[in-house]
A tleap script that builds the chain and sets N, CA, C and O, in Angstrom:
source leaprc.protein.ff14SB
mol = sequence {
  NMET ARG ARG ALA VAL LEU LEU LEU ALA GLY
  VAL ALA ALA LEU LEU ALA GLY GLY GLY CYS
  SER SER ALA ARG VAL ALA PRO SER ALA GLY
  LEU GLY ALA ALA PRO ASP ASP ARG VAL LEU
  ALA SER GLY ALA ALA ASP LYS MET ALA ARG
  VAL ILE ASP LEU ALA THR GLY ARG ILE VAL
  ARG SER LEU GLU GLY HIE ALA HIE HIE VAL
  LEU GLY ILE SER TRP SER ALA ASP GLY ARG
  THR LEU ALA THR ALA GLY ALA ASP GLY VAL
  VAL LYS ILE TRP ASN ALA THR THR GLY ASP
  ARG ARG LYS ASN ILE GLU CGLY
}
set mol.1.N position { 91.940 135.527 113.260 }
set mol.1.CA position { 90.740 135.201 112.743 }
set mol.1.C position { 91.439 134.741 111.196 }
set mol.1.O position { 91.303 133.602 110.751 }
set mol.2.N position { 92.204 135.834 110.474 }
set mol.2.CA position { 92.545 134.842 109.401 }
set mol.2.C position { 93.288 134.071 109.216 }
set mol.2.O position { 93.068 133.212 108.362 }
set mol.3.N position { 94.394 134.085 109.912 }
set mol.3.CA position { 94.946 133.164 110.458 }
set mol.3.C position { 95.327 132.060 110.361 }
set mol.3.O position { 96.270 131.438 109.873 }
set mol.4.N position { 94.199 131.853 111.057 }
set mol.4.CA position { 93.840 130.681 111.631 }
set mol.4.C position { 92.973 129.713 110.189 }
set mol.4.O position { 92.937 128.493 110.032 }
set mol.5.N position { 92.367 130.803 109.324 }
set mol.5.CA position { 92.018 130.199 107.611 }
set mol.5.C position { 92.962 129.748 107.284 }
set mol.5.O position { 93.230 128.565 107.073 }
set mol.6.N position { 93.826 131.013 107.173 }
set mol.6.CA position { 94.909 130.660 106.022 }
set mol.6.C position { 95.660 128.780 106.833 }
set mol.6.O position { 95.541 127.712 106.232 }
set mol.7.N position { 96.225 128.909 107.980 }
set mol.7.CA position { 96.625 127.717 108.807 }
set mol.7.C position { 95.892 126.550 108.161 }
set mol.7.O position { 96.571 125.651 107.666 }
set mol.8.N position { 94.549 126.485 108.122 }
set mol.8.CA position { 93.566 125.331 107.943 }
set mol.8.C position { 93.568 125.297 106.433 }
set mol.8.O position { 93.148 124.277 105.888 }
set mol.9.N position { 94.126 126.604 105.488 }
set mol.9.CA position { 94.947 126.242 104.222 }
set mol.9.C position { 96.078 124.874 104.235 }
set mol.9.O position { 96.003 123.732 103.781 }
set mol.10.N position { 97.014 125.540 104.906 }
set mol.10.CA position { 97.715 124.661 104.714 }
set mol.10.C position { 97.551 123.108 105.684 }
set mol.10.O position { 98.130 122.125 105.223 }
set mol.11.N position { 96.877 122.974 106.803 }
set mol.11.CA position { 96.532 121.711 107.128 }
set mol.11.C position { 95.567 121.290 105.828 }
set mol.11.O position { 95.625 120.065 105.730 }
set mol.12.N position { 95.056 121.624 105.217 }
set mol.12.CA position { 93.638 121.223 104.339 }
set mol.12.C position { 94.589 120.364 103.229 }
set mol.12.O position { 94.272 119.219 102.907 }
set mol.13.N position { 95.727 121.002 102.707 }
set mol.13.CA position { 96.409 120.629 102.066 }
set mol.13.C position { 97.057 119.525 102.279 }
set mol.13.O position { 97.075 118.668 101.396 }
set mol.14.N position { 97.758 119.318 103.572 }
set mol.14.CA position { 98.049 118.343 104.208 }
set mol.14.C position { 97.434 116.962 103.719 }
set mol.14.O position { 97.647 115.902 103.131 }
set mol.15.N position { 96.367 117.881 104.504 }
set mol.15.CA position { 95.099 116.171 105.146 }
set mol.15.C position { 95.085 116.037 103.577 }
set mol.15.O position { 95.236 114.825 103.422 }
set mol.16.N position { 94.987 116.620 102.297 }
set mol.16.CA position { 94.297 116.127 101.136 }
set mol.16.C position { 95.509 115.127 100.138 }
set mol.16.O position { 95.160 114.338 99.260 }
set mol.17.N position { 96.832 115.384 100.506 }
set mol.17.CA position { 97.562 114.417 100.619 }
set mol.17.C position { 97.872 114.662 98.172 }
set mol.17.O position { 98.386 113.757 97.514 }
set mol.18.N position { 97.494 115.708 97.672 }
set mol.18.CA position { 97.711 115.812 96.763 }
set mol.18.C position { 96.336 114.903 96.031 }
set mol.18.O position { 96.005 115.379 94.945 }
set mol.19.N position { 95.635 113.859 96.418 }
set mol.19.CA position { 94.840 113.243 95.875 }
set mol.19.C position { 93.086 113.538 96.422 }
set mol.19.O position { 92.155 112.738 96.331 }
set mol.20.N position { 93.057 114.858 96.954 }
set mol.20.CA position { 91.471 115.460 96.680 }
set mol.20.C position { 91.110 116.427 95.989 }
set mol.20.O position { 91.868 117.389 95.866 }
set mol.21.N position { 90.283 116.409 95.581 }
set mol.21.CA position { 89.246 117.165 95.068 }
set mol.21.C position { 89.332 118.475 95.512 }
set mol.21.O position { 89.061 118.626 96.703 }
set mol.22.N position { 89.766 119.892 94.608 }
set mol.22.CA position { 89.390 120.942 95.498 }
set mol.22.C position { 87.917 121.540 96.052 }
set mol.22.O position { 87.703 122.437 96.867 }
set mol.23.N position { 87.080 120.781 95.369 }
set mol.23.CA position { 85.587 120.827 95.761 }
set mol.23.C position { 86.114 120.149 97.281 }
set mol.23.O position { 85.740 120.961 98.128 }
set mol.24.N position { 86.798 119.043 97.940 }
set mol.24.CA position { 87.068 119.013 99.495 }
set mol.24.C position { 87.516 120.175 100.063 }
set mol.24.O position { 86.978 120.656 101.060 }
set mol.25.N position { 88.777 120.833 99.324 }
set mol.25.CA position { 89.306 121.499 100.104 }
set mol.25.C position { 88.769 122.869 100.131 }
set mol.25.O position { 88.881 123.737 99.265 }
set mol.26.N position { 88.237 122.914 101.136 }
set mol.26.CA position { 87.465 124.439 100.862 }
set mol.26.C position { 87.646 125.107 102.123 }
set mol.26.O position { 86.538 125.251 102.639 }
set mol.27.N position { 88.404 125.496 102.718 }
set mol.27.CA position { 88.873 126.418 103.967 }
set mol.27.C position { 88.335 127.247 104.504 }
set mol.27.O position { 88.310 127.544 105.698 }
set mol.28.N position { 87.725 127.806 103.391 }
set mol.28.CA position { 87.577 129.090 104.171 }
set mol.28.C position { 85.915 129.131 103.907 }
set mol.28.O position { 85.345 130.218 103.817 }
set mol.29.N position { 85.171 127.839 103.789 }
set mol.29.CA position { 83.739 127.646 104.117 }
set mol.29.C position { 83.727 127.155 105.236 }
set mol.29.O position { 84.769 126.658 105.663 }
set mol.30.N position { 82.843 127.155 105.827 }
set mol.30.CA position { 81.895 126.673 107.206 }
set mol.30.C position { 81.329 125.465 107.121 }
set mol.30.O position { 80.570 125.103 108.019 }
set mol.31.N position { 81.572 124.729 106.148 }
set mol.31.CA position { 80.488 123.660 105.506 }
set mol.31.C position { 81.536 122.464 104.786 }
set mol.31.O position { 82.394 123.031 104.109 }
set mol.32.N position { 81.630 121.418 104.774 }
set mol.32.CA position { 82.431 120.613 104.099 }
set mol.32.C position { 81.897 118.713 103.513 }
set mol.32.O position { 81.760 117.868 104.397 }
set mol.33.N position { 81.789 118.529 102.808 }
set mol.33.CA position { 81.334 117.318 102.609 }
set mol.33.C position { 82.141 116.019 102.827 }
set mol.33.O position { 83.144 116.230 102.145 }
set mol.34.N position { 82.232 115.236 103.183 }
set mol.34.CA position { 83.496 114.250 103.222 }
set mol.34.C position { 83.275 113.064 102.136 }
set mol.34.O position { 82.240 112.636 101.624 }
set mol.35.N position { 84.562 112.715 101.985 }
set mol.35.CA position { 85.064 112.740 100.288 }
set mol.35.C position { 84.436 111.262 100.129 }
set mol.35.O position { 85.174 110.385 99.679 }
set mol.36.N position { 82.569 110.821 100.618 }
set mol.36.CA position { 81.647 109.873 100.543 }
set mol.36.C position { 80.882 110.123 100.564 }
set mol.36.O position { 79.971 109.300 100.480 }
set mol.37.N position { 80.625 111.549 100.703 }
set mol.37.CA position { 79.447 112.925 100.652 }
set mol.37.C position { 77.977 111.859 100.896 }
set mol.37.O position { 77.057 111.718 100.092 }
set mol.38.N position { 78.199 110.848 102.992 }
set mol.38.CA position { 77.624 110.434 103.022 }
set mol.38.C position { 77.303 111.451 104.091 }
set mol.38.O position { 76.146 111.423 104.510 }
set mol.39.N position { 77.991 112.194 104.519 }
set mol.39.CA position { 78.475 113.555 105.618 }
set mol.39.C position { 78.345 114.556 105.008 }
set mol.39.O position { 78.386 114.754 103.794 }
set mol.40.N position { 78.084 115.627 106.334 }
set mol.40.CA position { 78.581 117.115 106.162 }
set mol.40.C position { 78.995 117.548 107.148 }
set mol.40.O position { 78.448 116.962 108.082 }
set mol.41.N position { 79.773 118.372 107.530 }
set mol.41.CA position { 80.350 119.086 108.551 }
set mol.41.C position { 80.565 120.503 108.469 }
set mol.41.O position { 81.410 121.117 107.817 }
set mol.42.N position { 79.280 121.105 109.564 }
set mol.42.CA position { 79.596 122.325 109.255 }
set mol.42.C position { 79.775 122.730 110.551 }
set mol.42.O position { 79.601 122.001 111.527 }
set mol.43.N position { 80.235 124.265 110.593 }
set mol.43.CA position { 80.913 124.805 111.826 }
set mol.43.C position { 80.147 126.070 111.762 }
set mol.43.O position { 79.897 126.669 110.716 }
set mol.44.N position { 79.715 126.515 113.206 }
set mol.44.CA position { 78.647 127.278 113.502 }
set mol.44.C position { 79.050 128.707 114.490 }
set mol.44.O position { 80.253 128.670 114.747 }
set mol.45.N position { 78.534 129.635 114.950 }
set mol.45.CA position { 78.909 130.516 116.029 }
set mol.45.C position { 78.716 130.267 117.442 }
set mol.45.O position { 79.010 130.896 118.458 }
set mol.46.N position { 78.032 128.970 117.171 }
set mol.46.CA position { 78.264 128.325 119.044 }
set mol.46.C position { 79.133 127.946 119.109 }
set mol.46.O position { 79.114 126.846 119.661 }
set mol.47.N position { 80.620 128.469 118.635 }
set mol.47.CA position { 81.832 127.208 118.689 }
set mol.47.C position { 81.630 125.664 118.794 }
set mol.47.O position { 82.108 125.051 119.749 }
set mol.48.N position { 80.925 125.038 117.817 }
set mol.48.CA position { 80.847 124.139 117.718 }
set mol.48.C position { 80.968 123.459 116.017 }
set mol.48.O position { 80.358 124.113 115.171 }
set mol.49.N position { 81.618 122.370 115.591 }
set mol.49.CA position { 81.425 121.786 114.371 }
set mol.49.C position { 80.407 120.855 114.876 }
set mol.49.O position { 80.312 120.604 116.078 }
set mol.50.N position { 79.633 120.330 113.968 }
set mol.50.CA position { 78.826 119.086 113.681 }
set mol.50.C position { 79.337 117.843 112.259 }
set mol.50.O position { 79.988 117.718 111.222 }
set mol.51.N position { 78.632 117.312 113.025 }
set mol.51.CA position { 78.895 116.508 111.405 }
set mol.51.C position { 77.552 115.808 111.563 }
set mol.51.O position { 77.067 115.457 112.639 }
set mol.52.N position { 76.889 115.612 110.087 }
set mol.52.CA position { 75.175 115.622 109.516 }
set mol.52.C position { 75.307 114.361 109.044 }
set mol.52.O position { 76.045 114.315 108.060 }
set mol.53.N position { 74.668 112.875 109.534 }
set mol.53.CA position { 73.747 112.369 108.246 }
set mol.53.C position { 73.534 112.799 106.790 }
set mol.53.O position { 72.396 113.257 106.689 }
set mol.54.N position { 73.970 112.818 106.018 }
set mol.54.CA position { 72.933 113.660 104.872 }
set mol.54.C position { 71.841 112.658 104.387 }
set mol.54.O position { 71.405 112.872 103.256 }
set mol.55.N position { 71.402 111.738 104.981 }
set mol.55.CA position { 70.661 110.278 104.764 }
set mol.55.C position { 69.359 110.845 105.525 }
set mol.55.O position { 68.265 111.318 105.218 }
set mol.56.N position { 69.974 110.581 106.509 }
set mol.56.CA position { 68.460 111.057 107.545 }
set mol.56.C position { 68.514 111.927 108.151 }
set mol.56.O position { 67.846 111.821 109.179 }
set mol.57.N position { 69.492 113.685 107.923 }
set mol.57.CA position { 70.050 114.767 108.392 }
set mol.57.C position { 69.975 114.890 110.204 }
set mol.57.O position { 69.674 116.035 110.543 }
set mol.58.N position { 70.172 114.018 111.272 }
set mol.58.CA position { 70.500 113.339 112.016 }
set mol.58.C position { 71.990 114.376 112.443 }
set mol.58.O position { 72.862 114.588 111.601 }
set mol.59.N position { 72.032 114.705 113.283 }
set mol.59.CA position { 73.435 115.190 113.644 }
set mol.59.C position { 74.175 113.636 114.002 }
set mol.59.O position { 73.436 112.956 114.713 }
set mol.60.N position { 75.087 113.167 113.751 }
set mol.60.CA position { 75.671 112.031 114.131 }
set mol.60.C position { 77.068 112.178 115.292 }
set mol.60.O position { 77.549 111.250 115.944 }
set mol.61.N position { 77.447 113.419 115.297 }
set mol.61.CA position { 78.601 113.979 116.036 }
set mol.61.C position { 78.819 115.350 115.710 }
set mol.61.O position { 79.012 115.965 114.662 }
set mol.62.N position { 78.728 115.659 116.964 }
set mol.62.CA position { 79.205 116.751 117.942 }
set mol.62.C position { 81.047 117.691 118.059 }
set mol.62.O position { 81.863 117.011 118.680 }
set mol.63.N position { 81.407 118.588 117.711 }
set mol.63.CA position { 82.659 118.534 118.102 }
set mol.63.C position { 83.099 120.195 118.758 }
set mol.63.O position { 83.441 121.302 118.341 }
set mol.64.N position { 82.875 119.620 119.795 }
set mol.64.CA position { 83.592 120.616 121.048 }
set mol.64.C position { 84.523 121.231 121.432 }
set mol.64.O position { 85.134 120.481 122.193 }
set mol.65.N position { 85.263 122.644 121.331 }
set mol.65.CA position { 86.306 122.751 121.706 }
set mol.65.C position { 87.417 124.009 121.715 }
set mol.65.O position { 88.531 123.844 122.210 }
set mol.66.N position { 86.024 125.076 119.766 }
set mol.66.CA position { 86.413 126.284 120.111 }
set mol.66.C position { 86.303 127.420 121.016 }
set mol.66.O position { 85.132 127.525 121.379 }
set mol.67.N position { 86.850 128.070 121.386 }
set mol.67.CA position { 86.354 128.979 122.563 }
set mol.67.C position { 85.806 130.394 121.585 }
set mol.67.O position { 85.677 131.497 122.115 }
set mol.68.N position { 85.524 130.164 120.136 }
set mol.68.CA position { 84.962 131.142 118.976 }
set mol.68.C position { 84.201 130.795 118.283 }
set mol.68.O position { 84.457 129.603 118.118 }
set mol.69.N position { 83.522 131.000 117.822 }
set mol.69.CA position { 82.643 130.373 116.326 }
set mol.69.C position { 83.923 129.482 114.990 }
set mol.69.O position { 85.085 129.830 114.785 }
set mol.70.N position { 83.234 128.426 114.373 }
set mol.70.CA position { 83.951 127.736 113.719 }
set mol.70.C position { 83.881 128.530 112.672 }
set mol.70.O position { 82.853 129.102 112.309 }
set mol.71.N position { 85.097 128.613 112.074 }
set mol.71.CA position { 85.060 129.133 110.652 }
set mol.71.C position { 84.923 128.220 108.762 }
set mol.71.O position { 84.212 128.250 107.757 }
set mol.72.N position { 86.254 127.466 109.353 }
set mol.72.CA position { 86.410 126.461 108.530 }
set mol.72.C position { 86.737 125.269 108.975 }
set mol.72.O position { 87.313 124.932 110.009 }
set mol.73.N position { 86.119 124.381 107.689 }
set mol.73.CA position { 86.308 122.599 107.652 }
set mol.73.C position { 87.105 121.935 106.396 }
set mol.73.O position { 87.203 122.617 105.376 }
set mol.74.N position { 87.412 121.237 106.413 }
set mol.74.CA position { 88.195 120.596 105.898 }
set mol.74.C position { 88.359 119.229 105.917 }
set mol.74.O position { 88.824 118.903 107.009 }
set mol.75.N position { 88.163 118.190 105.115 }
set mol.75.CA position { 88.379 116.760 105.176 }
set mol.75.C position { 89.147 116.689 104.841 }
set mol.75.O position { 89.570 117.510 104.027 }
set mol.76.N position { 89.992 115.416 105.348 }
set mol.76.CA position { 91.209 114.847 104.486 }
set mol.76.C position { 90.588 113.521 103.735 }
set mol.76.O position { 89.672 112.847 104.205 }
set mol.77.N position { 91.361 113.226 102.275 }
set mol.77.CA position { 90.794 112.464 101.606 }
set mol.77.C position { 90.062 111.062 101.251 }
set mol.77.O position { 89.438 110.580 100.305 }
set mol.78.N position { 90.637 110.554 102.980 }
set mol.78.CA position { 89.790 109.144 102.934 }
set mol.78.C position { 88.941 109.620 103.868 }
set mol.78.O position { 88.950 108.750 104.739 }
set mol.79.N position { 88.134 110.575 104.243 }
set mol.79.CA position { 87.227 111.134 105.669 }
set mol.79.C position { 87.627 110.286 106.299 }
set mol.79.O position { 86.830 109.349 106.259 }
set mol.80.N position { 88.829 109.988 107.152 }
set mol.80.CA position { 88.627 109.781 108.584 }
set mol.80.C position { 89.487 110.923 109.641 }
set mol.80.O position { 89.588 110.636 110.833 }
set mol.81.N position { 90.052 112.146 109.136 }
set mol.81.CA position { 90.255 112.988 110.033 }
set mol.81.C position { 89.384 114.462 109.051 }
set mol.81.O position { 89.238 114.615 107.839 }
set mol.82.N position { 88.977 115.289 110.175 }
set mol.82.CA position { 88.889 116.142 109.853 }
set mol.82.C position { 89.458 117.617 110.624 }
set mol.82.O position { 89.137 117.653 111.812 }
set mol.83.N position { 89.918 118.326 110.341 }
set mol.83.CA position { 90.346 120.116 110.678 }
set mol.83.C position { 89.000 121.108 110.470 }
set mol.83.O position { 88.139 121.282 109.607 }
set mol.84.N position { 89.405 121.733 111.997 }
set mol.84.CA position { 88.262 122.966 111.695 }
set mol.84.C position { 89.162 124.207 111.866 }
set mol.84.O position { 90.367 123.973 111.950 }
set mol.85.N position { 88.797 125.363 111.922 }
set mol.85.CA position { 89.632 126.331 112.170 }
set mol.85.C position { 88.455 127.219 112.837 }
set mol.85.O position { 87.303 127.200 112.404 }
set mol.86.N position { 88.985 128.207 114.235 }
set mol.86.CA position { 88.066 129.351 114.544 }
set mol.86.C position { 88.473 130.101 114.689 }
set mol.86.O position { 89.691 130.262 114.605 }
set mol.87.N position { 87.447 131.151 115.057 }
set mol.87.CA position { 87.929 132.498 115.430 }
set mol.87.C position { 88.753 133.281 116.001 }
set mol.87.O position { 89.055 134.466 115.863 }
set mol.88.N position { 89.264 131.942 117.061 }
set mol.88.CA position { 89.744 131.837 118.272 }
set mol.88.C position { 91.246 131.575 118.035 }
set mol.88.O position { 91.895 131.635 119.080 }
set mol.89.N position { 92.005 131.284 116.859 }
set mol.89.CA position { 92.727 131.543 116.118 }
set mol.89.C position { 93.663 129.940 116.001 }
set mol.89.O position { 94.742 129.942 115.408 }
set mol.90.N position { 93.222 128.899 116.500 }
set mol.90.CA position { 93.224 127.856 116.429 }
set mol.90.C position { 92.652 126.711 115.621 }
set mol.90.O position { 91.435 126.542 115.549 }
set mol.91.N position { 93.523 125.926 115.013 }
set mol.91.CA position { 92.907 125.050 113.758 }
set mol.91.C position { 92.966 123.323 115.273 }
set mol.91.O position { 93.835 123.157 116.129 }
set mol.92.N position { 91.820 122.500 115.031 }
set mol.92.CA position { 91.757 121.828 115.705 }
set mol.92.C position { 91.407 120.262 114.776 }
set mol.92.O position { 90.419 120.241 114.043 }
set mol.93.N position { 92.265 119.078 114.897 }
set mol.93.CA position { 92.577 118.334 114.391 }
set mol.93.C position { 91.836 116.889 114.948 }
set mol.93.O position { 92.361 116.309 115.899 }
set mol.94.N position { 90.857 116.449 114.452 }
set mol.94.CA position { 89.499 115.327 114.716 }
set mol.94.C position { 89.490 114.626 114.255 }
set mol.94.O position { 89.662 114.640 113.036 }
set mol.95.N position { 89.184 113.068 115.270 }
set mol.95.CA position { 88.536 111.594 113.876 }
set mol.95.C position { 87.951 111.914 113.654 }
set mol.95.O position { 88.037 113.102 113.966 }
set mol.96.N position { 87.062 111.712 113.162 }
set mol.96.CA position { 86.023 112.339 112.211 }
set mol.96.C position { 85.153 111.125 112.688 }
set mol.96.O position { 84.043 111.304 113.188 }
set mol.97.N position { 85.757 109.766 112.495 }
set mol.97.CA position { 84.511 108.798 113.070 }
set mol.97.C position { 83.821 108.365 114.606 }
set mol.97.O position { 82.794 107.809 114.996 }
set mol.98.N position { 85.543 109.227 115.456 }
set mol.98.CA position { 85.208 108.918 117.177 }
set mol.98.C position { 84.786 110.391 117.813 }
set mol.98.O position { 84.161 110.608 118.852 }
set mol.99.N position { 85.395 111.449 116.736 }
set mol.99.CA position { 84.665 113.164 117.629 }
set mol.99.C position { 86.522 112.848 117.935 }
set mol.99.O position { 87.266 113.082 116.982 }
set mol.100.N position { 86.922 112.521 118.771 }
set mol.100.CA position { 88.303 112.792 119.425 }
set mol.100.C position { 88.833 113.359 118.668 }
set mol.100.O position { 88.853 113.204 117.447 }
set mol.101.N position { 89.565 114.438 119.609 }
set mol.101.CA position { 90.425 115.782 119.219 }
set mol.101.C position { 92.081 115.115 119.206 }
set mol.101.O position { 92.712 114.537 120.090 }
set mol.102.N position { 92.415 115.457 117.899 }
set mol.102.CA position { 94.424 115.021 118.054 }
set mol.102.C position { 94.882 115.758 118.269 }
set mol.102.O position { 95.740 115.521 119.119 }
set mol.103.N position { 94.825 117.113 117.842 }
set mol.103.CA position { 95.391 117.757 118.387 }
set mol.103.C position { 95.106 119.420 117.803 }
set mol.103.O position { 94.489 119.680 116.770 }
set mol.104.N position { 95.517 120.102 118.433 }
set mol.104.CA position { 95.381 121.305 118.499 }
set mol.104.C position { 96.799 121.600 117.615 }
set mol.104.O position { 97.753 120.822 117.622 }
set mol.105.N position { 96.747 123.211 116.651 }
set mol.105.CA position { 97.410 124.152 115.744 }
set mol.105.C position { 97.007 125.533 116.674 }
set mol.105.O position { 95.913 126.016 116.967 }
set mol.106.N position { 98.294 125.904 116.970 }
set mol.106.CA position { 97.650 127.650 117.228 }
set mol.106.C position { 98.480 128.354 116.360 }
set mol.106.O position { 99.630 127.951 116.187 }
set mol.107.N position { 98.088 129.296 115.819 }
set mol.107.CA position { 98.574 130.003 114.617 }
set mol.107.C position { 98.672 131.323 114.725 }
set mol.107.O position { 99.069 131.992 113.771 }
savepdb mol mol.pdb
quit
């Protein structure tokens, strides 16, 4: 579990590309606001990550695929990519716009 969170920290640093504030790179948190502050991603014990529109409070995207609860969330600097870390030891990279999973990184 800790290994996935540490791996997410490394992925978060890569996604940030040096142009991301530390507030956006919070790999140990189950919450993360997109760089434009319009949406918030949250991880949960139900093995899902959700993207929530902050203006309406509506869930705009549900990201399913972890075998255990989602521990961490990190956004890319441009807000187009989202990384999630699960208690299953896997970091998943998602297209934040479509919800398509791009890659799994097993740690």
